[in-house]
Coordinates of N, CA and C in Angstrom, one line a residue:
M948 N 114.2 87.6 87.0 CA 113.7 87.2 88.3 C 114.3 87.9 89.4
Q949 N 113.6 88.4 90.3 CA 114.1 89.1 91.4 C 114.6 88.2 92.5
L950 N 115.6 88.6 93.2 CA 116.2 87.8 94.3 C 115.3 88.0 95.5
L951 N 115.0 89.2 95.9 CA 114.1 89.5 97.0 C 112.7 89.9 96.6
G952 N 111.7 89.5 97.3 CA 110.4 89.9 97.0 C 110.1 91.3 97.6
F953 N 108.9 91.8 97.4 CA 108.6 93.2 97.8 C 108.6 93.3 99.3
I954 N 108.0 92.4 100.0 CA 107.9 92.5 101.5 C 109.3 92.4 102.1
T955 N 110.1 91.5 101.7 CA 111.5 91.4 102.2 C 112.3 92.6 101.9
A956 N 112.2 93.1 100.6 CA 112.9 94.3 100.2 C 112.5 95.6 101.0
A957 N 111.2 95.7 101.2 CA 110.6 96.8 101.9 C 111.1 96.8 103.4
T958 N 111.1 95.6 104.0 CA 111.6 95.5 105.4 C 113.1 95.9 105.5
L959 N 113.9 95.4 104.6 CA 115.3 95.7 104.6 C 115.5 97.2 104.3
F960 N 114.8 97.7 103.4 CA 115.0 99.1 103.1 C 114.6 100.0 104.3
S961 N 113.5 99.7 104.9 CA 113.0 100.4 106.1 C 114.1 100.4 107.2
L962 N 114.6 99.2 107.5 CA 115.6 99.0 108.5 C 116.8 99.8 108.2
V963 N 117.4 99.7 107.0 CA 118.6 100.4 106.7 C 118.4 101.9 106.7
F964 N 117.2 102.4 106.2 CA 116.9 103.8 106.2 C 116.8 104.3 107.6
L965 N 116.2 103.6 108.5 CA 116.0 104.1 109.8 C 117.4 104.1 110.6
L966 N 118.2 103.1 110.3 CA 119.5 103.1 110.9 C 120.5 104.1 110.4
V967 N 120.5 104.3 109.1 CA 121.6 105.2 108.4 C 121.1 106.6 108.4
I968 N 119.9 106.8 107.8 CA 119.5 108.2 107.6 C 118.9 108.8 108.8
A969 N 118.0 108.1 109.5 CA 117.3 108.6 110.7 C 118.2 108.5 111.9
R970 N 119.2 107.6 111.9 CA 120.1 107.4 113.0 C 119.4 107.0 114.3
L971 N 118.5 106.1 114.2 CA 117.7 105.6 115.4 C 118.6 104.5 116.0
K972 N 118.2 104.2 117.2 CA 118.8 103.1 117.9 C 118.4 101.8 117.2
P973 N 119.3 100.8 117.2 CA 118.9 99.6 116.4 C 117.6 98.9 116.9
W974 N 117.3 98.9 118.2 CA 116.1 98.2 118.6 C 114.9 99.0 118.2
V975 N 115.0 100.3 118.2 CA 113.8 101.1 117.7 C 113.6 100.9 116.2
A976 N 114.7 100.9 115.5 CA 114.6 100.7 114.0 C 114.0 99.4 113.7
A977 N 114.4 98.4 114.4 CA 113.9 97.0 114.2 C 112.4 96.9 114.5
I978 N 112.0 97.6 115.5 CA 110.5 97.6 115.9 C 109.7 98.3 114.8
M979 N 110.3 99.4 114.3 CA 109.6 100.2 113.3 C 109.5 99.5 112.0
A980 N 110.6 98.8 111.6 CA 110.7 98.0 110.4 C 109.7 96.9 110.5
L981 N 109.6 96.2 111.6 CA 108.6 95.2 111.7 C 107.2 95.7 111.6
G982 N 107.0 97.0 112.1 CA 105.7 97.6 111.9 C 105.3 97.9 110.5
V983 N 106.3 98.3 109.7 CA 106.1 98.4 108.3 C 105.7 97.1 107.6
T984 N 106.5 96.0 108.0 CA 106.2 94.7 107.5 C 104.8 94.3 107.9
A985 N 104.4 94.5 109.1 CA 103.0 94.1 109.5 C 102.0 94.9 108.8
F986 N 102.2 96.1 108.6 CA 101.3 97.0 107.8 C 101.1 96.5 106.4
L987 N 102.2 96.2 105.7 CA 102.2 95.7 104.4 C 101.5 94.4 104.3
M988 N 101.8 93.5 105.2 CA 101.1 92.2 105.2 C 99.7 92.3 105.5
G989 N 99.3 93.2 106.4 CA 97.9 93.4 106.8 C 97.1 93.9 105.6
M990 N 97.7 94.9 104.9 CA 97.0 95.4 103.7 C 96.9 94.4 102.6
A991 N 97.9 93.5 102.5 CA 97.8 92.4 101.5 C 96.7 91.5 101.8
E992 N 96.5 91.2 103.1 CA 95.4 90.3 103.6 C 94.0 91.0 103.4
F993 N 93.9 92.2 103.8 CA 92.6 92.8 103.8 C 92.1 93.2 102.4
L994 N 93.1 93.6 101.6 CA 92.7 94.1 100.3 C 93.0 93.0 99.2
T995 N 93.4 91.9 99.6 CA 93.7 90.7 98.7 C 94.7 91.1 97.6
L996 N 95.8 91.8 98.1 CA 96.8 92.2 97.2 C 97.8 91.0 97.0
T997 N 98.5 91.0 95.9 CA 99.6 90.0 95.7 C 100.8 90.8 95.3
Y998 N 101.7 90.9 96.2 CA 103.0 91.6 96.0 C 103.9 90.7 95.2
P999 N 104.8 91.3 94.4 CA 105.8 90.4 93.7 C 106.7 89.6 94.6
S1000 N 106.9 88.4 94.3 CA 107.8 87.6 95.2 C 109.1 87.3 94.4
G1001 N 110.1 87.0 95.2 CA 111.4 86.7 94.6 C 111.8 85.3 94.9
L1002 N 113.0 85.0 94.7 CA 113.5 83.6 94.9 C 113.7 83.3 96.4
V1003 N 113.9 84.3 97.2 CA 114.1 84.0 98.6 C 112.8 83.9 99.4
D1004 N 111.8 84.6 99.0 CA 110.5 84.7 99.8 C 109.9 83.4 100.1
P1005 N 109.8 82.4 99.1 CA 109.2 81.2 99.5 C 109.9 80.4 100.7
W1006 N 111.2 80.6 100.8 CA 111.9 80.0 101.9 C 111.6 80.7 103.2
L1007 N 111.4 82.1 103.2 CA 111.2 82.8 104.4 C 109.8 82.7 104.9
F1008 N 108.8 82.8 104.0 CA 107.4 82.9 104.3 C 106.6 81.7 104.0
G1009 N 107.2 80.6 103.6 CA 106.5 79.4 103.3 C 105.8 79.2 102.1

């Protein structure tokens, strides 16, 4: 069983990547990571995708 689900892991990965590798300002990285999250959730809604969920996701997303 995974601890983090796909959406949560993708958000954290995007944020850390943008902060460490791209060396963006924290507020810019946070906005772009939220954009990635919104895109993934939008694609899941429009294409009726089900991403893998983990143990933490039900507490975060209901």
